[in-house]
CSV table of C-alpha atoms in Angstrom, one decimal:
chain,number,residue,atom,x,y,z
Q,1,MET,CA,-23.6,160.1,-19.8
Q,2,ILE,CA,-22.1,163.5,-20.4
Q,3,GLU,CA,-18.6,163.9,-19.0
Q,4,LEU,CA,-16.8,167.1,-18.2
Q,5,ARG,CA,-13.0,167.2,-18.5
Q,6,THR,CA,-10.7,169.0,-16.1
Q,7,PRO,CA,-8.3,171.6,-17.4
Q,8,ALA,CA,-5.5,169.1,-17.0
Q,9,GLN,CA,-7.4,166.5,-19.1
Q,10,ILE,CA,-8.1,169.1,-21.8
Q,11,GLU,CA,-4.3,169.7,-21.9
Q,12,GLN,CA,-3.8,165.9,-22.3
Q,13,MET,CA,-6.2,166.0,-25.3
Q,14,ARG,CA,-4.1,168.5,-27.2
Q,15,PRO,CA,-1.6,166.0,-28.7
Q,16,ALA,CA,-4.6,164.0,-30.2
Q,17,GLY,CA,-6.0,167.3,-31.6
Q,18,ARG,CA,-2.6,168.2,-33.1
Q,19,PHE,CA,-2.1,164.8,-34.7
Q,20,VAL,CA,-5.6,164.7,-36.3
Q,21,ALA,CA,-5.0,168.2,-37.6
Q,22,ASP,CA,-1.7,167.2,-39.1
Q,23,VAL,CA,-3.3,164.1,-40.8
Q,24,ILE,CA,-6.1,166.2,-42.3
Q,25,THR,CA,-3.5,168.8,-43.6
Q,26,ALA,CA,-1.4,166.0,-45.1
Q,27,LEU,CA,-4.5,164.5,-46.8
Q,28,SER,CA,-5.6,167.8,-48.2
Q,29,GLU,CA,-2.2,168.4,-49.7
Q,30,ALA,CA,-2.0,164.9,-51.1
Q,31,ALA,CA,-5.4,164.9,-52.7
Q,32,ASP,CA,-5.0,165.6,-56.4
Q,33,VAL,CA,-6.2,164.5,-59.8
Q,34,GLY,CA,-5.0,160.9,-60.3
Q,35,VAL,CA,-4.7,160.0,-56.6
Q,36,ASN,CA,-6.6,156.9,-55.5
Q,37,LEU,CA,-8.7,157.0,-52.4
Q,38,LEU,CA,-6.9,154.0,-51.1
Q,39,GLU,CA,-3.7,155.9,-51.3
Q,40,LEU,CA,-5.1,158.6,-49.0
Q,41,ASP,CA,-6.2,155.9,-46.6
Q,42,GLU,CA,-2.7,154.5,-46.6
Q,43,ILE,CA,-1.2,157.9,-45.9
Q,44,ALA,CA,-3.4,158.2,-42.8
Q,45,HIS,CA,-2.7,154.6,-41.8
Q,46,GLN,CA,1.1,155.2,-42.0
Q,47,MET,CA,0.9,158.4,-40.0
Q,48,ILE,CA,-1.1,156.4,-37.3
Q,49,ARG,CA,1.7,153.8,-37.2
Q,50,ASP,CA,4.4,156.4,-37.1
Q,51,ARG,CA,2.8,158.3,-34.3
Q,52,GLY,CA,1.9,155.2,-32.3
Q,53,ALA,CA,-1.7,156.3,-32.4
Q,54,GLU,CA,-4.9,154.1,-32.7
Q,55,SER,CA,-7.5,154.3,-35.4
Q,56,CYS,CA,-11.1,155.0,-34.2
Q,57,TYR,CA,-12.5,153.7,-37.5
Q,58,ILE,CA,-11.0,150.4,-38.5
Q,59,ASP,CA,-12.9,148.3,-36.1
Q,60,TYR,CA,-15.9,150.7,-35.8
Q,61,HIS,CA,-19.2,148.9,-36.2
Q,62,PRO,CA,-22.2,150.9,-35.0
Q,63,SER,CA,-25.8,149.8,-35.6
Q,64,PHE,CA,-26.0,151.8,-38.9
Q,65,GLY,CA,-22.9,150.3,-40.4
Q,66,ALA,CA,-23.2,147.1,-42.4
Q,67,SER,CA,-19.9,145.7,-41.1
Q,68,PRO,CA,-16.7,146.9,-39.3
Q,69,PHE,CA,-15.5,149.9,-41.3
Q,70,GLY,CA,-12.1,148.4,-42.1
Q,71,LYS,CA,-10.3,151.6,-43.1
Q,72,VAL,CA,-8.8,154.4,-41.0
Q,73,LEU,CA,-10.3,157.4,-43.0
Q,74,CYS,CA,-13.6,158.5,-44.5
Q,75,THR,CA,-13.4,159.7,-48.1
Q,76,SER,CA,-16.6,161.1,-49.5
Q,77,VAL,CA,-16.6,162.2,-53.1
Q,78,ASN,CA,-19.2,164.4,-54.9
Q,79,ASP,CA,-22.7,163.2,-54.0
Q,80,ALA,CA,-21.2,161.3,-51.0
Q,81,VAL,CA,-21.1,163.5,-47.9
Q,82,LEU,CA,-20.5,161.3,-44.9
Q,83,HIS,CA,-18.9,157.9,-43.9
Q,84,GLY,CA,-17.4,157.4,-47.3
Q,85,LEU,CA,-15.7,154.0,-47.3
Q,86,PRO,CA,-12.3,154.3,-49.2
Q,87,HIS,CA,-12.3,152.2,-52.3
Q,88,ASP,CA,-10.5,151.8,-55.6
Q,89,TYR,CA,-11.4,155.2,-57.1
Q,90,VAL,CA,-9.0,157.6,-58.8
Q,91,LEU,CA,-9.8,161.3,-58.1
Q,92,GLN,CA,-10.9,163.2,-61.2
Q,93,ASP,CA,-10.6,166.9,-62.2
Q,94,GLY,CA,-13.3,168.9,-60.3
Q,95,ASP,CA,-14.1,166.2,-57.7
Q,96,LEU,CA,-15.4,167.5,-54.4
Q,97,LEU,CA,-13.7,165.5,-51.7
Q,98,SER,CA,-14.5,165.4,-48.0
Q,99,VAL,CA,-12.1,163.7,-45.6
Q,100,ASP,CA,-13.1,162.8,-42.1
Q,101,PHE,CA,-10.5,161.4,-39.6
Q,102,ALA,CA,-10.5,160.5,-35.9
Q,103,ALA,CA,-7.7,158.9,-33.9
Q,104,SER,CA,-6.8,158.2,-30.3
Q,105,VAL,CA,-3.4,159.4,-28.9
Q,106,ASP,CA,-2.5,158.4,-25.4
Q,107,GLY,CA,-6.1,157.4,-24.7
Q,108,TRP,CA,-7.7,160.6,-25.9
Q,109,VAL,CA,-9.6,161.1,-29.1
Q,110,ALA,CA,-9.9,164.0,-31.6
Q,111,ASP,CA,-12.1,164.1,-34.7
Q,112,SER,CA,-12.0,166.5,-37.7
Q,113,ALA,CA,-13.2,166.8,-41.3
Q,114,LEU,CA,-12.4,169.0,-44.3
Q,115,SER,CA,-13.8,169.4,-47.8
Q,116,VAL,CA,-11.6,170.4,-50.8
Q,117,VAL,CA,-12.0,170.5,-54.5
Q,118,VAL,CA,-9.5,168.5,-56.5
Q,119,GLY,CA,-8.3,170.2,-59.7
Q,120,THR,CA,-10.5,172.7,-61.4
Q,121,PRO,CA,-13.3,173.9,-59.0
Q,122,ARG,CA,-16.9,174.7,-59.7
Q,123,GLN,CA,-18.0,177.9,-58.1
Q,124,GLU,CA,-21.0,176.3,-56.5
Q,125,ASP,CA,-18.8,173.8,-54.8
Q,126,LEU,CA,-16.5,176.5,-53.4
Q,127,ASP,CA,-19.6,178.3,-52.2
Q,128,LEU,CA,-20.9,175.2,-50.5
Q,129,ILE,CA,-17.6,174.6,-48.7
Q,130,ALA,CA,-17.4,178.2,-47.6
Q,131,THR,CA,-20.9,178.0,-46.2
Q,132,ALA,CA,-20.0,174.8,-44.2
Q,133,GLY,CA,-16.9,176.7,-43.0
Q,134,ARG,CA,-18.9,179.7,-41.9
Q,135,ALA,CA,-21.4,177.4,-40.1
Q,136,LEU,CA,-18.6,175.6,-38.3
Q,137,ASP,CA,-17.2,179.0,-37.2
Q,138,ALA,CA,-20.6,180.1,-36.0
Q,139,GLY,CA,-21.1,176.9,-34.0
Q,140,ILE,CA,-17.7,177.3,-32.4
Q,141,GLU,CA,-18.3,180.9,-31.5
Q,142,ALA,CA,-21.5,179.8,-29.7
Q,143,ALA,CA,-19.7,177.1,-27.7
Q,144,ARG,CA,-19.3,179.2,-24.6
Q,145,VAL,CA,-20.0,178.7,-20.9
Q,146,GLY,CA,-23.5,179.9,-20.1
Q,147,ASN,CA,-24.9,179.3,-23.5
Q,148,GLN,CA,-27.0,176.2,-24.3
Q,149,LEU,CA,-26.6,173.4,-26.8
Q,150,GLY,CA,-29.4,174.9,-28.9
Q,151,ASP,CA,-27.3,178.0,-29.3
Q,152,ILE,CA,-24.7,176.0,-31.2
Q,153,SER,CA,-27.2,174.2,-33.3
Q,154,ALA,CA,-29.1,177.4,-34.1
Q,155,ALA,CA,-25.9,179.2,-35.1
Q,156,ILE,CA,-25.1,176.5,-37.6
Q,157,GLY,CA,-28.7,176.3,-38.9
Q,158,ASN,CA,-28.9,180.1,-39.4
Q,159,VAL,CA,-25.9,180.0,-41.7
Q,160,ALA,CA,-27.3,177.2,-43.7
Q,161,ARG,CA,-30.7,178.8,-44.1
Q,162,ALA,CA,-29.2,182.1,-45.1
Q,163,ALA,CA,-27.5,180.2,-48.0
Q,164,GLY,CA,-30.7,178.5,-49.0
Q,165,LEU,CA,-29.6,175.1,-47.9
Q,166,GLY,CA,-31.6,172.3,-46.4
Q,167,ILE,CA,-30.5,170.8,-43.1
Q,168,ASN,CA,-30.4,167.0,-42.3
Q,169,LEU,CA,-30.7,166.2,-38.6
Q,170,GLN,CA,-29.9,162.5,-38.8
Q,171,PHE,CA,-26.2,163.0,-38.2
Q,172,GLY,CA,-24.4,165.8,-36.5
Q,173,GLY,CA,-21.8,166.6,-33.9
Q,174,HIS,CA,-21.2,164.6,-30.7
Q,175,GLY,CA,-19.2,164.4,-27.5
Q,176,VAL,CA,-15.6,163.4,-27.8
Q,177,GLY,CA,-13.3,162.0,-25.1
Q,178,ARG,CA,-12.0,158.5,-24.5
Q,179,THR,CA,-14.1,157.4,-27.4
Q,180,MET,CA,-15.0,158.9,-30.7
Q,181,HIS,CA,-18.8,159.2,-30.2
Q,182,GLY,CA,-20.4,160.2,-26.9
Q,183,GLU,CA,-23.1,162.4,-25.5
Q,184,PRO,CA,-24.3,165.0,-26.2
Q,185,HIS,CA,-25.6,164.8,-29.8
Q,186,VAL,CA,-25.1,168.2,-31.4
Q,187,PRO,CA,-27.7,168.7,-34.2
Q,188,ASN,CA,-26.9,171.1,-37.1
Q,189,ASP,CA,-30.1,173.0,-36.4
Q,190,GLY,CA,-32.1,173.9,-33.4
Q,191,ARG,CA,-33.6,176.6,-31.2
Q,192,PRO,CA,-31.5,179.0,-29.3
Q,193,HIS,CA,-31.6,179.1,-25.5
Q,194,ARG,CA,-32.8,175.4,-25.4
Q,195,GLY,CA,-31.2,172.2,-24.3
Q,196,LEU,CA,-28.1,171.3,-22.3
Q,197,LYS,CA,-26.4,174.2,-20.4
Q,198,LEU,CA,-22.8,174.5,-21.6
Q,199,LYS,CA,-20.2,174.1,-18.9
Q,200,ALA,CA,-16.5,174.4,-18.9
Q,201,GLY,CA,-14.9,171.0,-19.6
Q,202,LEU,CA,-17.4,169.8,-22.2
Q,203,VAL,CA,-15.6,168.6,-25.3
Q,204,ILE,CA,-17.6,168.1,-28.5
Q,205,ALA,CA,-17.1,167.7,-32.2
Q,206,ILE,CA,-19.0,170.3,-34.1
Q,207,GLU,CA,-19.6,169.2,-37.7
Q,208,PRO,CA,-21.9,170.9,-40.2
Q,209,TRP,CA,-22.5,169.1,-43.4
Q,210,PHE,CA,-24.7,170.2,-46.3
Q,211,LEU,CA,-25.9,169.2,-49.7
Q,212,HIS,CA,-26.5,171.5,-52.7
Q,213,THR,CA,-30.2,170.9,-53.3
Q,214,THR,CA,-31.5,168.4,-50.8
Q,215,ASP,CA,-31.4,167.3,-47.2
Q,216,GLU,CA,-32.2,163.7,-48.0
Q,217,ILE,CA,-29.6,160.9,-48.0
Q,218,TYR,CA,-29.4,157.2,-48.6
Q,219,THR,CA,-26.8,154.5,-47.8
Q,220,ASP,CA,-24.7,153.2,-50.7
Q,221,ALA,CA,-24.5,149.5,-51.4
Q,222,ASP,CA,-21.1,149.4,-49.5
Q,223,GLY,CA,-23.2,149.7,-46.4
Q,224,TRP,CA,-21.5,152.8,-45.2
Q,225,THR,CA,-21.2,155.7,-47.6
Q,226,LEU,CA,-24.1,158.2,-47.3
Q,227,ARG,CA,-25.1,159.9,-50.6
Q,228,SER,CA,-27.6,162.6,-51.5
Q,229,LYS,CA,-30.9,161.3,-52.8
Q,230,ASP,CA,-30.9,163.7,-55.8
Q,231,GLY,CA,-27.2,163.3,-56.8
Q,232,SER,CA,-26.2,166.8,-55.6
Q,233,ARG,CA,-22.8,167.3,-54.0
Q,234,GLY,CA,-22.0,167.7,-50.3
Q,235,ALA,CA,-19.5,169.4,-48.1
Q,236,HIS,CA,-18.5,168.5,-44.5
Q,237,MET,CA,-16.4,170.5,-42.0
Q,238,GLU,CA,-15.6,169.5,-38.4
Q,239,HIS,CA,-13.5,170.4,-35.4
Q,240,THR,CA,-13.1,169.0,-31.9
Q,241,VAL,CA,-13.8,171.9,-29.5
Q,242,ALA,CA,-13.3,172.2,-25.7
Q,243,ILE,CA,-15.5,174.6,-23.9
Q,244,THR,CA,-13.4,176.4,-21.4
Q,245,ALA,CA,-13.8,179.4,-19.0
Q,246,ASP,CA,-11.8,181.4,-21.5
Q,247,GLY,CA,-13.9,180.5,-24.5
Q,248,PRO,CA,-13.9,177.7,-27.1
Q,249,LEU,CA,-10.6,176.0,-27.7
Q,250,VAL,CA,-10.3,174.3,-31.1
Q,251,LEU,CA,-8.2,171.2,-30.4
Q,252,THR,CA,-7.9,170.3,-34.1
Q,253,ALA,CA,-7.0,173.7,-35.4
Q,254,ARG,CA,-4.8,173.4,-38.5
Q,255,GLY,CA,-1.7,175.6,-39.3
């Protein structure tokens, strides 16, 4: 069921959005050569405890997961692009790291992701991150009353195709509210002027993710981490966005 939020409820979601943005910022600043992925997870976990928030991940066990996730943060490195299960790995110079984090504050959820290069960057990685960022911006711009869900998807897909990237439709954006994942599903490609009519009060996570040279993925032996089939690197960007009468409101805006 698709739920629309009142203006008052959207205001109540702001603290969750600010908290998730603060955690993503702290993680991006802490990510450096020599830092262990488990250290990043502990930073997020401590911030959850300090805020009195609740993790959306630690007990999360959907049909596609091998077991409850067990951590509070997704850390996807290089050829991993989604659902990266934090493990005993020390970040190396040039690693492409994506962090994805969702939490509940006062009963409301926000969800966001960011990709960064640790240490010395490869230009192709910077270009991939920039493309994912442009796709996210285009999707947000299309998240307006009177548009349709396909307009958001098409805006994202147009950016990817212009950059020569393939688009995987298995995982994409989603509704956000009292839980992390709800209706509607927001694919990262689609046809404009098709699908659900966008109304004020709809809150969604918009999350483009792309791989350098493929759109095919497989699940790692850990039962969670999704990796590119050809070993190419991935980038992932995400914001929680409320559609309002005044335009899109990015609840997880950083800075």
